[in-house]
Amino acid sequence: MTELRNVEADLSRFPRVLVASLAVLCAFGLLAARLVYLQVFRHTDLSEQAESNRTAIVPIVPNRGLILDRNGVVLASNYSAYTLEITPSKVANLEETIAALEKVVDIQLRDKRRFKRLREEAKNFESLPIRTRLTDVEVARFAAQRFRFPGVDIKARLFRSYPYGELGSHVVGYIGRINQSEKSASTKATTRATTAAPTTSASSAWNRALKSSCTASRVSSRSRPRRAAGRCAGWPATRPSPATR
């Protein structure tokens, strides 16, 4: 049996097959170009991003050493205590979480204010303390309900202890947040130092110029010593202020 083919129908389908083949080749070409761009041109950048996603730099605060007097008596030491800390980026609703924590751990108004201030100064993914120096009962109470508070954890930190109180405070010193009065005093001192420095340098330049002028006058006026002596009799002098010029 002889099979008859419709040549005209085959020829009419050929352009569509050609167009579809070209579209598939273009798609594979774009994929290959994208792969080359990512693997060759952006290899270093993407490798660094992948490494940063896998690792994280966490600063570790070093332990503060003991401070002893010359007889070996301890003036400052450390003691360990538990701190309740919150990571804001891991908490869905921060206000509701703090309200729920108040039913488990005693959180005062000053603790909330300190946490709010720290949150404004720190980054969103950092762990911030909401309550410090927890008791063993509070630690056990929170540990039993830890599953209810994602993003909240208890960490052990070292705190400074001074057995003799303020004795030797001028030697031992302290670490604390600068208050408003200290900040104002520091700003005023910096302003005075900044404004006084140009005046001092200008006075020194005036004295140097006057000294060199007097020296040149003495050299060139050997025949007229009285005039030279009268011109430089008052040296060294200070530079006149702008009000007296």
PDB file of C-alpha atoms in Angstrom:
ATOM      1  CA  MET A   1       0.000   0.000   0.000  1.00  0.00           C
ATOM      2  CA  THR A   2       1.472   3.291  -1.037  1.00  0.00           C
ATOM      3  CA  GLU A   3       1.424   6.110   1.547  1.00  0.00           C
ATOM      4  CA  LEU A   4       0.739   9.505   0.135  1.00  0.00           C
ATOM      5  CA  ARG A   5       2.229  12.546   1.909  1.00  0.00           C
ATOM      6  CA  ASN A   6       0.843  16.012   1.790  1.00  0.00           C
ATOM      7  CA  VAL A   7       3.918  18.064   0.915  1.00  0.00           C
ATOM      8  CA  GLU A   8       2.115  21.378   1.200  1.00  0.00           C
ATOM      9  CA  ALA A   9       0.988  20.590   4.761  1.00  0.00           C
ATOM     10  CA  ASP A  10       4.528  19.620   5.733  1.00  0.00           C
ATOM     11  CA  LEU A  11       5.892  22.823   4.292  1.00  0.00           C
ATOM     12  CA  SER A  12       3.302  24.865   6.194  1.00  0.00           C
ATOM     13  CA  ARG A  13       4.364  23.291   9.497  1.00  0.00           C
ATOM     14  CA  PHE A  14       8.086  23.859   8.864  1.00  0.00           C
ATOM     15  CA  PRO A  15       8.198  27.593   9.804  1.00  0.00           C
ATOM     16  CA  ARG A  16       6.438  26.912  13.093  1.00  0.00           C
ATOM     17  CA  VAL A  17       8.897  24.141  13.945  1.00  0.00           C
ATOM     18  CA  LEU A  18      11.788  26.429  13.033  1.00  0.00           C
ATOM     19  CA  VAL A  19      10.486  29.234  15.206  1.00  0.00           C
ATOM     20  CA  ALA A  20       9.932  26.882  18.151  1.00  0.00           C
ATOM     21  CA  SER A  21      13.447  25.465  17.767  1.00  0.00           C
ATOM     22  CA  LEU A  22      14.961  28.941  17.703  1.00  0.00           C
ATOM     23  CA  ALA A  23      13.007  29.898  20.844  1.00  0.00           C
ATOM     24  CA  VAL A  24      14.276  26.818  22.678  1.00  0.00           C
ATOM     25  CA  LEU A  25      17.860  27.537  21.603  1.00  0.00           C
ATOM     26  CA  CYS A  26      17.557  31.155  22.779  1.00  0.00           C
ATOM     27  CA  ALA A  27      16.217  30.002  26.158  1.00  0.00           C
ATOM     28  CA  PHE A  28      19.109  27.579  26.632  1.00  0.00           C
ATOM     29  CA  GLY A  29      21.518  30.306  25.503  1.00  0.00           C
ATOM     30  CA  LEU A  30      20.163  32.696  28.126  1.00  0.00           C
ATOM     31  CA  LEU A  31      20.484  30.032  30.816  1.00  0.00           C
ATOM     32  CA  ALA A  32      24.069  29.334  29.788  1.00  0.00           C
ATOM     33  CA  ALA A  33      24.916  33.046  29.772  1.00  0.00           C
ATOM     34  CA  ARG A  34      23.371  33.478  33.225  1.00  0.00           C
ATOM     35  CA  LEU A  35      25.327  30.505  34.527  1.00  0.00           C
ATOM     36  CA  VAL A  36      28.584  31.905  33.186  1.00  0.00           C
ATOM     37  CA  TYR A  37      27.825  35.317  34.713  1.00  0.00           C
ATOM     38  CA  LEU A  38      27.128  33.851  38.148  1.00  0.00           C
ATOM     39  CA  GLN A  39      29.984  31.336  38.193  1.00  0.00           C
ATOM     40  CA  VAL A  40      32.696  33.481  36.628  1.00  0.00           C
ATOM     41  CA  PHE A  41      32.021  37.194  37.044  1.00  0.00           C
ATOM     42  CA  ARG A  42      30.216  37.121  40.424  1.00  0.00           C
ATOM     43  CA  HIS A  43      31.992  34.147  41.934  1.00  0.00           C
ATOM     44  CA  THR A  44      33.896  36.133  44.576  1.00  0.00           C
ATOM     45  CA  ASP A  45      30.926  38.257  45.638  1.00  0.00           C
ATOM     46  CA  LEU A  46      28.540  35.319  45.919  1.00  0.00           C
ATOM     47  CA  SER A  47      31.101  33.248  47.817  1.00  0.00           C
ATOM     48  CA  GLU A  48      31.470  36.019  50.399  1.00  0.00           C
ATOM     49  CA  GLN A  49      27.694  36.305  50.769  1.00  0.00           C
ATOM     50  CA  ALA A  50      27.349  32.553  51.252  1.00  0.00           C
ATOM     51  CA  GLU A  51      30.101  32.605  53.872  1.00  0.00           C
ATOM     52  CA  SER A  52      28.448  35.488  55.732  1.00  0.00           C
ATOM     53  CA  ASN A  53      25.136  33.575  55.776  1.00  0.00           C
ATOM     54  CA  ARG A  54      26.857  30.524  57.206  1.00  0.00           C
ATOM     55  CA  THR A  55      28.930  32.290  59.858  1.00  0.00           C
ATOM     56  CA  ALA A  56      28.396  35.225  62.184  1.00  0.00           C
ATOM     57  CA  ILE A  57      30.868  37.391  64.101  1.00  0.00           C
ATOM     58  CA  VAL A  58      29.876  37.495  67.757  1.00  0.00           C
ATOM     59  CA  PRO A  59      31.924  39.796  70.023  1.00  0.00           C
ATOM     60  CA  ILE A  60      33.021  38.185  73.271  1.00  0.00           C
ATOM     61  CA  VAL A  61      33.569  40.584  76.137  1.00  0.00           C
ATOM     62  CA  PRO A  62      36.778  39.704  78.003  1.00  0.00           C
ATOM     63  CA  ASN A  63      36.664  39.063  81.724  1.00  0.00           C
ATOM     64  CA  ARG A  64      37.786  41.997  83.825  1.00  0.00           C
ATOM     65  CA  GLY A  65      40.655  41.146  86.087  1.00  0.00           C
ATOM     66  CA  LEU A  66      40.918  41.475  89.835  1.00  0.00           C
ATOM     67  CA  ILE A  67      42.244  44.685  91.369  1.00  0.00           C
ATOM     68  CA  LEU A  68      44.455  44.211  94.418  1.00  0.00           C
ATOM     69  CA  ASP A  69      46.260  46.603  96.675  1.00  0.00           C
ATOM     70  CA  ARG A  70      49.921  46.210  97.542  1.00  0.00           C
ATOM     71  CA  ASN A  71      49.074  43.829 100.377  1.00  0.00           C
ATOM     72  CA  GLY A  72      47.042  41.540  98.132  1.00  0.00           C
ATOM     73  CA  VAL A  73      43.645  42.657  99.436  1.00  0.00           C
ATOM     74  CA  VAL A  74      40.941  42.424  96.728  1.00  0.00           C
ATOM     75  CA  LEU A  75      39.420  45.829  95.963  1.00  0.00           C
ATOM     76  CA  ALA A  76      37.412  44.761  92.890  1.00  0.00           C
ATOM     77  CA  SER A  77      36.274  41.304  91.809  1.00  0.00           C
ATOM     78  CA  ASN A  78      33.681  39.665  89.553  1.00  0.00           C
ATOM     79  CA  TYR A  79      30.619  37.540  90.202  1.00  0.00           C
ATOM     80  CA  SER A  80      28.400  35.633  87.790  1.00  0.00           C
ATOM     81  CA  ALA A  81      24.657  36.312  87.438  1.00  0.00           C
ATOM     82  CA  TYR A  82      21.904  35.457  84.974  1.00  0.00           C
ATOM     83  CA  THR A  83      20.440  38.002  82.560  1.00  0.00           C
ATOM     84  CA  LEU A  84      17.150  37.786  80.673  1.00  0.00           C
ATOM     85  CA  GLU A  85      17.770  38.982  77.115  1.00  0.00           C
ATOM     86  CA  ILE A  86      15.560  39.566  74.068  1.00  0.00           C
ATOM     87  CA  THR A  87      16.536  39.578  70.391  1.00  0.00           C
ATOM     88  CA  PRO A  88      14.015  41.989  68.763  1.00  0.00           C
ATOM     89  CA  SER A  89      14.451  40.547  65.256  1.00  0.00           C
ATOM     90  CA  LYS A  90      13.288  37.112  66.475  1.00  0.00           C
ATOM     91  CA  VAL A  91      10.193  38.382  68.310  1.00  0.00           C
ATOM     92  CA  ALA A  92       6.925  38.817  66.373  1.00  0.00           C
ATOM     93  CA  ASN A  93       5.215  41.186  68.838  1.00  0.00           C
ATOM     94  CA  LEU A  94       7.637  42.776  71.291  1.00  0.00           C
ATOM     95  CA  GLU A  95       5.047  44.477  73.514  1.00  0.00           C
ATOM     96  CA  GLU A  96       3.013  41.298  73.987  1.00  0.00           C
ATOM     97  CA  THR A  97       6.176  39.314  74.723  1.00  0.00           C
ATOM     98  CA  ILE A  98       7.282  41.759  77.429  1.00  0.00           C
ATOM     99  CA  ALA A  99       3.769  41.740  78.925  1.00  0.00           C
ATOM    100  CA  ALA A 100       3.836  37.943  79.058  1.00  0.00           C
ATOM    101  CA  LEU A 101       7.318  37.955  80.591  1.00  0.00           C
ATOM    102  CA  GLU A 102       6.100  40.187  83.424  1.00  0.00           C
ATOM    103  CA  LYS A 103       3.903  37.316  84.609  1.00  0.00           C
ATOM    104  CA  VAL A 104       6.917  35.015  84.834  1.00  0.00           C
ATOM    105  CA  VAL A 105       9.768  37.341  85.869  1.00  0.00           C
ATOM    106  CA  ASP A 106       9.595  40.557  87.852  1.00  0.00           C
ATOM    107  CA  ILE A 107      10.216  43.388  85.331  1.00  0.00           C
ATOM    108  CA  GLN A 108      10.150  46.936  86.684  1.00  0.00           C
ATOM    109  CA  LEU A 109       9.461  50.168  84.808  1.00  0.00           C
ATOM    110  CA  ARG A 110      13.134  51.139  84.924  1.00  0.00           C
ATOM    111  CA  ASP A 111      13.984  47.837  83.193  1.00  0.00           C
ATOM    112  CA  LYS A 112      11.613  48.694  80.359  1.00  0.00           C
ATOM    113  CA  ARG A 113      13.110  52.167  80.008  1.00  0.00           C
ATOM    114  CA  ARG A 114      16.644  50.795  79.895  1.00  0.00           C
ATOM    115  CA  PHE A 115      15.625  48.186  77.312  1.00  0.00           C
ATOM    116  CA  LYS A 116      13.969  50.871  75.157  1.00  0.00           C
ATOM    117  CA  ARG A 117      17.097  53.044  75.311  1.00  0.00           C
ATOM    118  CA  LEU A 118      19.337  50.124  74.404  1.00  0.00           C
ATOM    119  CA  ARG A 119      17.078  49.181  71.524  1.00  0.00           C
ATOM    120  CA  GLU A 120      17.339  52.695  70.069  1.00  0.00           C
ATOM    121  CA  GLU A 121      21.133  52.585  70.249  1.00  0.00           C
ATOM    122  CA  ALA A 122      21.749  48.964  69.169  1.00  0.00           C
ATOM    123  CA  LYS A 123      20.927  46.993  66.041  1.00  0.00           C
ATOM    124  CA  ASN A 124      17.752  44.975  65.686  1.00  0.00           C
ATOM    125  CA  PHE A 125      19.460  41.577  65.616  1.00  0.00           C
ATOM    126  CA  GLU A 126      21.506  42.092  68.794  1.00  0.00           C
ATOM    127  CA  SER A 127      20.550  40.449  72.083  1.00  0.00           C
ATOM    128  CA  LEU A 128      19.504  43.119  74.607  1.00  0.00           C
ATOM    129  CA  PRO A 129      18.972  42.629  78.360  1.00  0.00           C
ATOM    130  CA  ILE A 130      15.483  43.286  79.705  1.00  0.00           C
ATOM    131  CA  ARG A 131      16.269  42.173  83.255  1.00  0.00           C
ATOM    132  CA  THR A 132      19.626  41.588  84.992  1.00  0.00           C
ATOM    133  CA  ARG A 133      20.683  39.612  88.043  1.00  0.00           C
ATOM    134  CA  LEU A 134      17.905  37.058  88.071  1.00  0.00           C
ATOM    135  CA  THR A 135      17.435  34.869  91.113  1.00  0.00           C
ATOM    136  CA  ASP A 136      17.577  31.075  90.922  1.00  0.00           C
ATOM    137  CA  VAL A 137      13.797  30.903  91.364  1.00  0.00           C
ATOM    138  CA  GLU A 138      13.216  33.270  88.439  1.00  0.00           C
ATOM    139  CA  VAL A 139      15.639  31.327  86.261  1.00  0.00           C
ATOM    140  CA  ALA A 140      13.868  28.049  87.024  1.00  0.00           C
ATOM    141  CA  ARG A 141      10.449  29.623  86.437  1.00  0.00           C
ATOM    142  CA  PHE A 142      11.443  30.968  83.022  1.00  0.00           C
ATOM    143  CA  ALA A 143      13.234  27.759  82.004  1.00  0.00           C
ATOM    144  CA  ALA A 144      10.009  25.811  82.555  1.00  0.00           C
ATOM    145  CA  GLN A 145       8.166  28.136  80.111  1.00  0.00           C
ATOM    146  CA  ARG A 146      10.982  28.808  77.686  1.00  0.00           C
ATOM    147  CA  PHE A 147       9.021  27.323  74.740  1.00  0.00           C
ATOM    148  CA  ARG A 148       6.482  30.153  74.957  1.00  0.00           C
ATOM    149  CA  PHE A 149       9.013  32.893  74.282  1.00  0.00           C
ATOM    150  CA  PRO A 150      10.920  32.576  70.982  1.00  0.00           C
ATOM    151  CA  GLY A 151      13.751  35.079  70.784  1.00  0.00           C
ATOM    152  CA  VAL A 152      14.083  35.302  74.587  1.00  0.00           C
ATOM    153  CA  ASP A 153      16.901  33.568  76.394  1.00  0.00           C
ATOM    154  CA  ILE A 154      18.858  33.562  79.650  1.00  0.00           C
ATOM    155  CA  LYS A 155      22.598  34.229  79.552  1.00  0.00           C
ATOM    156  CA  ALA A 156      25.243  34.230  82.252  1.00  0.00           C
ATOM    157  CA  ARG A 157      27.262  37.428  82.572  1.00  0.00           C
ATOM    158  CA  LEU A 158      29.934  38.740  84.903  1.00  0.00           C
ATOM    159  CA  PHE A 159      29.239  41.762  87.081  1.00  0.00           C
ATOM    160  CA  ARG A 160      31.694  43.892  89.040  1.00  0.00           C
ATOM    161  CA  SER A 161      31.811  43.673  92.829  1.00  0.00           C
ATOM    162  CA  TYR A 162      33.550  46.089  95.202  1.00  0.00           C
ATOM    163  CA  PRO A 163      33.919  44.510  98.661  1.00  0.00           C
ATOM    164  CA  TYR A 164      34.932  47.796 100.319  1.00  0.00           C
ATOM    165  CA  GLY A 165      32.416  50.025  98.556  1.00  0.00           C
ATOM    166  CA  GLU A 166      33.745  53.491  97.760  1.00  0.00           C
ATOM    167  CA  LEU A 167      37.110  52.853  99.412  1.00  0.00           C
ATOM    168  CA  GLY A 168      39.805  53.446  96.781  1.00  0.00           C
ATOM    169  CA  SER A 169      37.266  54.553  94.168  1.00  0.00           C
ATOM    170  CA  HIS A 170      39.699  57.195  92.889  1.00  0.00           C
ATOM    171  CA  VAL A 171      42.104  54.355  92.028  1.00  0.00           C
ATOM    172  CA  VAL A 172      39.665  51.607  91.044  1.00  0.00           C
ATOM    173  CA  GLY A 173      37.464  53.852  88.896  1.00  0.00           C
ATOM    174  CA  TYR A 174      34.121  52.856  87.424  1.00  0.00           C
ATOM    175  CA  ILE A 175      32.382  52.095  84.142  1.00  0.00           C
ATOM    176  CA  GLY A 176      29.071  53.785  83.517  1.00  0.00           C
ATOM    177  CA  ARG A 177      27.058  55.703  80.966  1.00  0.00           C
ATOM    178  CA  ILE A 178      27.917  59.396  80.749  1.00  0.00           C
ATOM    179  CA  ASN A 179      25.142  61.597  82.130  1.00  0.00           C
ATOM    180  CA  GLN A 180      23.869  64.882  80.743  1.00  0.00           C
ATOM    181  CA  SER A 181      25.925  67.116  83.043  1.00  0.00           C
ATOM    182  CA  GLU A 182      29.161  65.305  82.180  1.00  0.00           C
ATOM    183  CA  LYS A 183      28.308  65.517  78.491  1.00  0.00           C
ATOM    184  CA  SER A 184      27.692  69.273  78.749  1.00  0.00           C
ATOM    185  CA  ALA A 185      30.959  69.812  80.637  1.00  0.00           C
ATOM    186  CA  SER A 186      32.874  67.799  78.044  1.00  0.00           C
ATOM    187  CA  THR A 187      31.286  69.769  75.195  1.00  0.00           C
ATOM    188  CA  LYS A 188      32.162  73.095  76.829  1.00  0.00           C
ATOM    189  CA  ALA A 189      35.762  71.992  77.456  1.00  0.00           C
ATOM    190  CA  THR A 190      36.128  70.900  73.826  1.00  0.00           C
ATOM    191  CA  THR A 191      34.682  74.202  72.619  1.00  0.00           C
ATOM    192  CA  ARG A 192      37.063  76.233  74.797  1.00  0.00           C
ATOM    193  CA  ALA A 193      40.049  74.211  73.606  1.00  0.00           C
ATOM    194  CA  THR A 194      39.020  74.619  69.965  1.00  0.00           C
ATOM    195  CA  THR A 195      38.530  78.383  70.229  1.00  0.00           C
ATOM    196  CA  ALA A 196      41.681  78.944  72.296  1.00  0.00           C
ATOM    197  CA  ALA A 197      44.032  77.033  69.994  1.00  0.00           C
ATOM    198  CA  PRO A 198      43.932  79.488  67.023  1.00  0.00           C
ATOM    199  CA  THR A 199      44.462  82.467  69.375  1.00  0.00           C
ATOM    200  CA  THR A 200      47.545  80.878  70.918  1.00  0.00           C
ATOM    201  CA  SER A 201      49.038  79.951  67.584  1.00  0.00           C
ATOM    202  CA  ALA A 202      48.297  83.447  66.232  1.00  0.00           C
ATOM    203  CA  SER A 203      50.021  85.045  69.234  1.00  0.00           C
ATOM    204  CA  SER A 204      53.067  82.817  68.717  1.00  0.00           C
ATOM    205  CA  ALA A 205      53.215  83.788  65.036  1.00  0.00           C
ATOM    206  CA  TRP A 206      52.953  87.481  65.979  1.00  0.00           C
ATOM    207  CA  ASN A 207      55.822  87.172  68.453  1.00  0.00           C
ATOM    208  CA  ARG A 208      58.002  85.340  65.926  1.00  0.00           C
ATOM    209  CA  ALA A 209      57.340  87.988  63.293  1.00  0.00           C
ATOM    210  CA  LEU A 210      58.096  90.787  65.744  1.00  0.00           C
ATOM    211  CA  LYS A 211      61.315  89.088  66.862  1.00  0.00           C
ATOM    212  CA  SER A 212      62.550  88.656  63.292  1.00  0.00           C
ATOM    213  CA  SER A 213      61.640  92.270  62.518  1.00  0.00           C
ATOM    214  CA  CYS A 214      63.554  93.529  65.544  1.00  0.00           C
ATOM    215  CA  THR A 215      66.596  91.422  64.657  1.00  0.00           C
ATOM    216  CA  ALA A 216      66.624  92.757  61.109  1.00  0.00           C
ATOM    217  CA  SER A 217      66.218  96.286  62.426  1.00  0.00           C
ATOM    218  CA  ARG A 218      69.203  95.930  64.740  1.00  0.00           C
ATOM    219  CA  VAL A 219      71.359  94.538  61.934  1.00  0.00           C
ATOM    220  CA  SER A 220      70.438  97.258  59.448  1.00  0.00           C
ATOM    221  CA  SER A 221      70.527 100.085  61.991  1.00  0.00           C
ATOM    222  CA  ARG A 222      73.931  99.705  63.564  1.00  0.00           C
ATOM    223  CA  SER A 223      74.624 103.308  62.726  1.00  0.00           C
ATOM    224  CA  ARG A 224      71.417 104.321  64.474  1.00  0.00           C
ATOM    225  CA  PRO A 225      71.286 102.194  67.644  1.00  0.00           C
ATOM    226  CA  ARG A 226      68.951 104.522  69.499  1.00  0.00           C
ATOM    227  CA  ARG A 227      66.215 104.181  66.864  1.00  0.00           C
ATOM    228  CA  ALA A 228      66.516 100.387  66.768  1.00  0.00           C
ATOM    229  CA  ALA A 229      66.473 100.134  70.532  1.00  0.00           C
ATOM    230  CA  GLY A 230      63.428 102.351  70.701  1.00  0.00           C
ATOM    231  CA  ARG A 231      61.578 100.298  68.113  1.00  0.00           C
ATOM    232  CA  CYS A 232      62.113  96.927  69.876  1.00  0.00           C
ATOM    233  CA  ALA A 233      62.247  98.091  73.479  1.00  0.00           C
ATOM    234  CA  GLY A 234      58.953  96.449  74.357  1.00  0.00           C
ATOM    235  CA  TRP A 235      59.603  93.012  72.798  1.00  0.00           C
ATOM    236  CA  PRO A 236      58.324  90.357  73.380  1.00  0.00           C
ATOM    237  CA  ALA A 237      54.793  91.656  73.041  1.00  0.00           C
ATOM    238  CA  THR A 238      51.497  89.945  72.533  1.00  0.00           C
ATOM    239  CA  ARG A 239      49.447  90.264  69.413  1.00  0.00           C
ATOM    240  CA  PRO A 240      46.831  93.022  69.779  1.00  0.00           C
ATOM    241  CA  SER A 241      43.286  91.825  69.886  1.00  0.00           C
ATOM    242  CA  PRO A 242      40.916  92.704  66.999  1.00  0.00           C
ATOM    243  CA  ALA A 243      39.067  95.153  69.263  1.00  0.00           C
ATOM    244  CA  THR A 244      42.222  97.277  69.904  1.00  0.00           C
ATOM    245  CA  ARG A 245      43.404  97.390  66.313  1.00  0.00           C
TER     246      ARG A 245
END
